[in-house]
């Protein structure tokens, strides 16, 4: 899924996917390092997580974020 979303974000150009590691393209929200990387990434951001939906912040549900 991360590869597909990365290609969509870059208008189908695979060079970004080849040159940027997946932990920089879609950092994990549940780690401190991933959270810091996600905040520093350009918008629109791709963020990965394995957290159950009940553990997401309440602000998430009133945002424009998309969940796949």
mmCIF file of N, CA, C and O in Angstrom:
data_model
loop_
_atom_site.group_PDB
_atom_site.id
_atom_site.type_symbol
_atom_site.label_atom_id
_atom_site.label_comp_id
_atom_site.label_asym_id
_atom_site.label_seq_id
_atom_site.Cartn_x
_atom_site.Cartn_y
_atom_site.Cartn_z
ATOM 1 N N UNK A 1 0.822 -1.180 0.000
ATOM 2 C CA UNK A 1 0.000 0.000 0.000
ATOM 3 C C UNK A 1 0.874 1.255 0.000
ATOM 4 O O UNK A 1 0.555 2.231 -0.675
ATOM 5 N N UNK A 2 1.968 1.215 0.747
ATOM 6 C CA UNK A 2 2.856 2.377 0.805
ATOM 7 C C UNK A 2 3.443 2.686 -0.566
ATOM 8 O O UNK A 2 3.544 3.856 -0.950
ATOM 9 N N UNK A 3 3.803 1.665 -1.314
ATOM 10 C CA UNK A 3 4.348 1.885 -2.656
ATOM 11 C C UNK A 3 3.309 2.529 -3.571
ATOM 12 O O UNK A 3 3.618 3.455 -4.318
ATOM 13 N N UNK A 4 2.083 2.052 -3.511
ATOM 14 C CA UNK A 4 1.011 2.588 -4.347
ATOM 15 C C UNK A 4 0.747 4.051 -3.993
ATOM 16 O O UNK A 4 0.660 4.916 -4.866
ATOM 17 N N UNK A 5 0.625 4.337 -2.701
ATOM 18 C CA UNK A 5 0.373 5.715 -2.274
ATOM 19 C C UNK A 5 1.541 6.639 -2.620
ATOM 20 O O UNK A 5 1.333 7.789 -2.992
ATOM 21 N N UNK A 6 2.759 6.121 -2.514
ATOM 22 C CA UNK A 6 3.930 6.930 -2.872
ATOM 23 C C UNK A 6 3.914 7.275 -4.358
ATOM 24 O O UNK A 6 4.234 8.402 -4.745
ATOM 25 N N UNK A 7 3.557 6.311 -5.189
ATOM 26 C CA UNK A 7 3.476 6.573 -6.626
ATOM 27 C C UNK A 7 2.370 7.575 -6.952
ATOM 28 O O UNK A 7 2.555 8.459 -7.786
ATOM 29 N N UNK A 8 1.235 7.451 -6.286
ATOM 30 C CA UNK A 8 0.140 8.406 -6.502
ATOM 31 C C UNK A 8 0.589 9.804 -6.109
ATOM 32 O O UNK A 8 0.341 10.774 -6.821
ATOM 33 N N UNK A 9 1.263 9.912 -4.981
ATOM 34 C CA UNK A 9 1.716 11.217 -4.495
ATOM 35 C C UNK A 9 2.700 11.874 -5.454
ATOM 36 O O UNK A 9 2.730 13.092 -5.598
ATOM 37 N N UNK A 10 3.501 11.070 -6.139
ATOM 38 C CA UNK A 10 4.521 11.591 -7.056
ATOM 39 C C UNK A 10 4.072 11.521 -8.515
ATOM 40 O O UNK A 10 4.904 11.544 -9.418
ATOM 41 N N UNK A 11 2.778 11.423 -8.750
ATOM 42 C CA UNK A 11 2.218 11.377 -10.109
ATOM 43 C C UNK A 11 2.810 10.250 -10.947
ATOM 44 O O UNK A 11 3.065 10.411 -12.143
ATOM 45 N N UNK A 12 3.058 9.113 -10.313
ATOM 46 C CA UNK A 12 3.533 7.931 -11.030
ATOM 47 C C UNK A 12 5.024 7.857 -11.254
ATOM 48 O O UNK A 12 5.510 6.905 -11.853
ATOM 49 N N UNK A 13 5.791 8.831 -10.783
ATOM 50 C CA UNK A 13 7.241 8.833 -10.963
ATOM 51 C C UNK A 13 7.881 7.908 -9.920
ATOM 52 O O UNK A 13 7.856 8.206 -8.731
ATOM 53 N N UNK A 14 8.487 6.785 -10.345
ATOM 54 C CA UNK A 14 9.037 5.824 -9.384
ATOM 55 C C UNK A 14 10.368 6.239 -8.781
ATOM 56 O O UNK A 14 10.849 5.597 -7.852
ATOM 57 N N UNK A 15 10.988 7.302 -9.267
ATOM 58 C CA UNK A 15 12.306 7.700 -8.774
ATOM 59 C C UNK A 15 12.287 8.025 -7.283
ATOM 60 O O UNK A 15 13.203 7.672 -6.549
ATOM 61 N N UNK A 16 11.247 8.694 -6.805
ATOM 62 C CA UNK A 16 11.141 9.020 -5.377
ATOM 63 C C UNK A 16 11.049 7.747 -4.548
ATOM 64 O O UNK A 16 11.675 7.634 -3.504
ATOM 65 N N UNK A 17 10.286 6.769 -5.024
ATOM 66 C CA UNK A 17 10.139 5.504 -4.307
ATOM 67 C C UNK A 17 11.468 4.757 -4.232
ATOM 68 O O UNK A 17 11.757 4.094 -3.244
ATOM 69 N N UNK A 18 12.256 4.867 -5.273
ATOM 70 C CA UNK A 18 13.556 4.189 -5.313
ATOM 71 C C UNK A 18 14.600 4.889 -4.457
ATOM 72 O O UNK A 18 15.512 4.244 -3.940
ATOM 73 N N UNK A 19 14.492 6.198 -4.318
ATOM 74 C CA UNK A 19 15.546 6.956 -3.655
ATOM 75 C C UNK A 19 15.269 7.269 -2.181
ATOM 76 O O UNK A 19 16.199 7.574 -1.441
ATOM 77 N N UNK A 20 14.009 7.204 -1.748
ATOM 78 C CA UNK A 20 13.673 7.528 -0.360
ATOM 79 C C UNK A 20 13.225 6.241 0.340
ATOM 80 O O UNK A 20 12.330 5.553 -0.139
ATOM 81 N N UNK A 21 13.849 5.890 1.471
ATOM 82 C CA UNK A 21 13.456 4.668 2.187
ATOM 83 C C UNK A 21 11.995 4.733 2.653
ATOM 84 O O UNK A 21 11.461 5.812 2.902
ATOM 85 N N UNK A 22 11.382 3.567 2.781
ATOM 86 C CA UNK A 22 9.957 3.540 3.139
ATOM 87 C C UNK A 22 9.687 4.126 4.517
ATOM 88 O O UNK A 22 8.617 4.676 4.741
ATOM 89 N N UNK A 23 10.619 4.065 5.453
ATOM 90 C CA UNK A 23 10.372 4.652 6.779
ATOM 91 C C UNK A 23 10.386 6.179 6.735
ATOM 92 O O UNK A 23 9.881 6.818 7.643
ATOM 93 N N UNK A 24 10.944 6.776 5.680
ATOM 94 C CA UNK A 24 10.862 8.226 5.496
ATOM 95 C C UNK A 24 9.611 8.619 4.711
ATOM 96 O O UNK A 24 9.068 9.695 4.908
ATOM 97 N N UNK A 25 9.179 7.759 3.792
ATOM 98 C CA UNK A 25 7.980 8.058 3.002
ATOM 99 C C UNK A 25 6.711 7.883 3.821
ATOM 100 O O UNK A 25 5.782 8.663 3.688
ATOM 101 N N UNK A 26 6.654 6.858 4.654
ATOM 102 C CA UNK A 26 5.461 6.587 5.460
ATOM 103 C C UNK A 26 5.838 6.141 6.858
ATOM 104 O O UNK A 26 5.713 4.965 7.188
ATOM 105 N N UNK A 27 6.334 7.070 7.678
ATOM 106 C CA UNK A 27 6.784 6.696 9.025
ATOM 107 C C UNK A 27 5.637 6.183 9.899
ATOM 108 O O UNK A 27 4.483 6.539 9.702
ATOM 109 N N UNK A 28 5.995 5.340 10.851
ATOM 110 C CA UNK A 28 5.006 4.762 11.770
ATOM 111 C C UNK A 28 4.636 5.771 12.845
ATOM 112 O O UNK A 28 5.498 6.299 13.547
ATOM 113 N N UNK A 29 3.370 5.994 13.014
ATOM 114 C CA UNK A 29 2.863 6.961 13.982
ATOM 115 C C UNK A 29 3.143 6.537 15.422
ATOM 116 O O UNK A 29 3.368 7.371 16.289
ATOM 117 N N UNK A 30 3.183 5.227 15.690
ATOM 118 C CA UNK A 30 3.290 4.764 17.075
ATOM 119 C C UNK A 30 4.703 4.818 17.653
ATOM 120 O O UNK A 30 4.891 4.524 18.824
ATOM 121 N N UNK A 31 5.694 5.229 16.885
ATOM 122 C CA UNK A 31 7.038 5.386 17.421
ATOM 123 C C UNK A 31 7.370 6.882 17.512
ATOM 124 O O UNK A 31 6.887 7.678 16.709
ATOM 125 N N UNK A 32 8.180 7.241 18.458
ATOM 126 C CA UNK A 32 8.554 8.650 18.630
ATOM 127 C C UNK A 32 9.307 9.162 17.410
ATOM 128 O O UNK A 32 9.030 10.254 16.907
ATOM 129 N N UNK A 33 10.244 8.372 16.907
ATOM 130 C CA UNK A 33 10.987 8.782 15.718
ATOM 131 C C UNK A 33 10.057 8.911 14.515
ATOM 132 O O UNK A 33 10.154 9.869 13.746
ATOM 133 N N UNK A 34 9.141 7.970 14.359
ATOM 134 C CA UNK A 34 8.187 8.039 13.259
ATOM 135 C C UNK A 34 7.275 9.246 13.361
ATOM 136 O O UNK A 34 6.986 9.913 12.365
ATOM 137 N N UNK A 35 6.825 9.548 14.573
ATOM 138 C CA UNK A 35 5.980 10.722 14.793
ATOM 139 C C UNK A 35 6.714 12.001 14.408
ATOM 140 O O UNK A 35 6.173 12.858 13.725
ATOM 141 N N UNK A 36 7.978 12.104 14.814
ATOM 142 C CA UNK A 36 8.773 13.293 14.486
ATOM 143 C C UNK A 36 9.013 13.403 12.980
ATOM 144 O O UNK A 36 8.950 14.488 12.415
ATOM 145 N N UNK A 37 9.282 12.268 12.344
ATOM 146 C CA UNK A 37 9.479 12.288 10.889
ATOM 147 C C UNK A 37 8.198 12.679 10.176
ATOM 148 O O UNK A 37 8.221 13.429 9.209
ATOM 149 N N UNK A 38 7.072 12.147 10.625
ATOM 150 C CA UNK A 38 5.789 12.453 9.983
ATOM 151 C C UNK A 38 5.481 13.938 10.080
ATOM 152 O O UNK A 38 5.010 14.539 9.121
ATOM 153 N N UNK A 39 5.746 14.539 11.222
ATOM 154 C CA UNK A 39 5.478 15.972 11.388
ATOM 155 C C UNK A 39 6.354 16.818 10.477
ATOM 156 O O UNK A 39 5.959 17.895 10.063
ATOM 157 N N UNK A 40 7.540 16.315 10.158
ATOM 158 C CA UNK A 40 8.463 17.061 9.316
ATOM 159 C C UNK A 40 8.267 16.833 7.827
ATOM 160 O O UNK A 40 8.828 17.571 7.012
ATOM 161 N N UNK A 41 7.501 15.820 7.454
ATOM 162 C CA UNK A 41 7.280 15.530 6.031
ATOM 163 C C UNK A 41 6.372 16.571 5.392
ATOM 164 O O UNK A 41 5.504 17.139 6.040
ATOM 165 N N UNK A 42 6.601 16.782 4.104
ATOM 166 C CA UNK A 42 5.769 17.722 3.342
ATOM 167 C C UNK A 42 4.356 17.156 3.189
ATOM 168 O O UNK A 42 4.151 15.950 3.178
ATOM 169 N N UNK A 43 3.406 18.051 3.082
ATOM 170 C CA UNK A 43 2.016 17.636 2.891
ATOM 171 C C UNK A 43 1.746 17.386 1.427
ATOM 172 O O UNK A 43 2.331 18.051 0.596
ATOM 173 N N UNK A 44 0.883 16.501 1.067
ATOM 174 C CA UNK A 44 0.122 15.594 1.913
ATOM 175 C C UNK A 44 1.026 14.489 2.447
ATOM 176 O O UNK A 44 1.858 13.950 1.727
ATOM 177 N N UNK A 45 0.876 14.182 3.705
ATOM 178 C CA UNK A 45 1.716 13.198 4.374
ATOM 179 C C UNK A 45 1.140 11.799 4.220
ATOM 180 O O UNK A 45 -0.068 11.611 4.173
ATOM 181 N N UNK A 46 2.036 10.834 4.201
ATOM 182 C CA UNK A 46 1.660 9.425 4.276
ATOM 183 C C UNK A 46 2.163 8.943 5.621
ATOM 184 O O UNK A 46 3.349 9.057 5.927
ATOM 185 N N UNK A 47 1.277 8.426 6.446
ATOM 186 C CA UNK A 47 1.642 7.943 7.777
ATOM 187 C C UNK A 47 1.146 6.509 7.921
ATOM 188 O O UNK A 47 -0.006 6.214 7.606
ATOM 189 N N UNK A 48 2.028 5.630 8.392
ATOM 190 C CA UNK A 48 1.667 4.233 8.611
ATOM 191 C C UNK A 48 1.381 3.993 10.085
ATOM 192 O O UNK A 48 1.947 4.663 10.951
ATOM 193 N N UNK A 49 0.511 3.027 10.368
ATOM 194 C CA UNK A 49 0.225 2.670 11.749
ATOM 195 C C UNK A 49 -0.419 1.293 11.811
ATOM 196 O O UNK A 49 -1.121 0.890 10.894
ATOM 197 N N UNK A 50 -0.151 0.603 12.902
ATOM 198 C CA UNK A 50 -0.833 -0.655 13.199
ATOM 199 C C UNK A 50 -1.696 -0.520 14.444
ATOM 200 O O UNK A 50 -2.150 -1.502 15.007
ATOM 201 N N UNK A 51 -1.912 0.719 14.874
ATOM 202 C CA UNK A 51 -2.731 0.947 16.065
ATOM 203 C C UNK A 51 -4.198 0.685 15.759
ATOM 204 O O UNK A 51 -4.676 0.978 14.665
ATOM 205 N N UNK A 52 -4.934 0.163 16.738
ATOM 206 C CA UNK A 52 -6.386 0.058 16.556
ATOM 207 C C UNK A 52 -6.993 1.458 16.542
ATOM 208 O O UNK A 52 -6.475 2.392 17.154
ATOM 209 N N UNK A 53 -8.064 1.606 15.834
ATOM 210 C CA UNK A 53 -8.689 2.915 15.636
ATOM 211 C C UNK A 53 -9.075 3.569 16.973
ATOM 212 O O UNK A 53 -9.087 4.781 17.089
ATOM 213 N N UNK A 54 -9.343 2.791 18.003
ATOM 214 C CA UNK A 54 -9.720 3.339 19.307
ATOM 215 C C UNK A 54 -8.569 4.103 19.960
ATOM 216 O O UNK A 54 -8.790 4.910 20.850
ATOM 217 N N UNK A 55 -7.346 3.866 19.524
ATOM 218 C CA UNK A 55 -6.190 4.518 20.139
ATOM 219 C C UNK A 55 -5.753 5.786 19.398
ATOM 220 O O UNK A 55 -4.822 6.452 19.813
ATOM 221 N N UNK A 56 -6.430 6.129 18.318
ATOM 222 C CA UNK A 56 -6.103 7.352 17.596
ATOM 223 C C UNK A 56 -6.601 8.559 18.384
ATOM 224 O O UNK A 56 -7.611 8.475 19.080
ATOM 225 N N UNK A 57 -5.920 9.693 18.268
ATOM 226 C CA UNK A 57 -6.374 10.898 18.974
ATOM 227 C C UNK A 57 -7.756 11.331 18.481
ATOM 228 O O UNK A 57 -8.108 11.139 17.318
ATOM 229 N N UNK A 58 -8.535 11.918 19.358
ATOM 230 C CA UNK A 58 -9.892 12.352 18.997
ATOM 231 C C UNK A 58 -9.882 13.380 17.873
ATOM 232 O O UNK A 58 -10.788 13.425 17.050
ATOM 233 N N UNK A 59 -8.843 14.205 17.812
ATOM 234 C CA UNK A 59 -8.744 15.214 16.758
ATOM 235 C C UNK A 59 -8.656 14.578 15.375
ATOM 236 O O UNK A 59 -9.022 15.182 14.379
ATOM 237 N N UNK A 60 -8.173 13.358 15.311
ATOM 238 C CA UNK A 60 -8.055 12.662 14.031
ATOM 239 C C UNK A 60 -9.409 12.518 13.338
ATOM 240 O O UNK A 60 -9.517 12.683 12.139
ATOM 241 N N UNK A 61 -10.443 12.264 14.103
ATOM 242 C CA UNK A 61 -11.751 11.989 13.540
ATOM 243 C C UNK A 61 -12.459 13.241 13.027
ATOM 244 O O UNK A 61 -13.398 13.151 12.251
ATOM 245 N N UNK A 62 -11.993 14.396 13.419
ATOM 246 C CA UNK A 62 -12.570 15.633 12.901
ATOM 247 C C UNK A 62 -11.658 16.283 11.859
ATOM 248 O O UNK A 62 -11.926 17.386 11.402
ATOM 249 N N UNK A 63 -10.602 15.565 11.458
ATOM 250 C CA UNK A 63 -9.675 16.096 10.461
ATOM 251 C C UNK A 63 -10.066 15.635 9.056
ATOM 252 O O UNK A 63 -11.018 14.889 8.889
ATOM 253 N N UNK A 64 -9.303 16.061 8.074
ATOM 254 C CA UNK A 64 -9.549 15.673 6.685
ATOM 255 C C UNK A 64 -8.727 14.458 6.290
ATOM 256 O O UNK A 64 -8.613 14.140 5.109
ATOM 257 N N UNK A 65 -8.136 13.761 7.254
ATOM 258 C CA UNK A 65 -7.281 12.606 6.971
ATOM 259 C C UNK A 65 -8.082 11.474 6.317
ATOM 260 O O UNK A 65 -9.256 11.287 6.603
ATOM 261 N N UNK A 66 -7.397 10.744 5.466
ATOM 262 C CA UNK A 66 -7.996 9.587 4.806
ATOM 263 C C UNK A 66 -7.365 8.338 5.411
ATOM 264 O O UNK A 66 -6.184 8.299 5.691
ATOM 265 N N UNK A 67 -8.143 7.290 5.575
ATOM 266 C CA UNK A 67 -7.665 6.040 6.140
ATOM 267 C C UNK A 67 -7.848 4.933 5.114
ATOM 268 O O UNK A 67 -8.911 4.783 4.531
ATOM 269 N N UNK A 68 -6.775 4.189 4.884
ATOM 270 C CA UNK A 68 -6.839 3.045 3.986
ATOM 271 C C UNK A 68 -6.480 1.798 4.743
ATOM 272 O O UNK A 68 -5.650 1.783 5.562
#
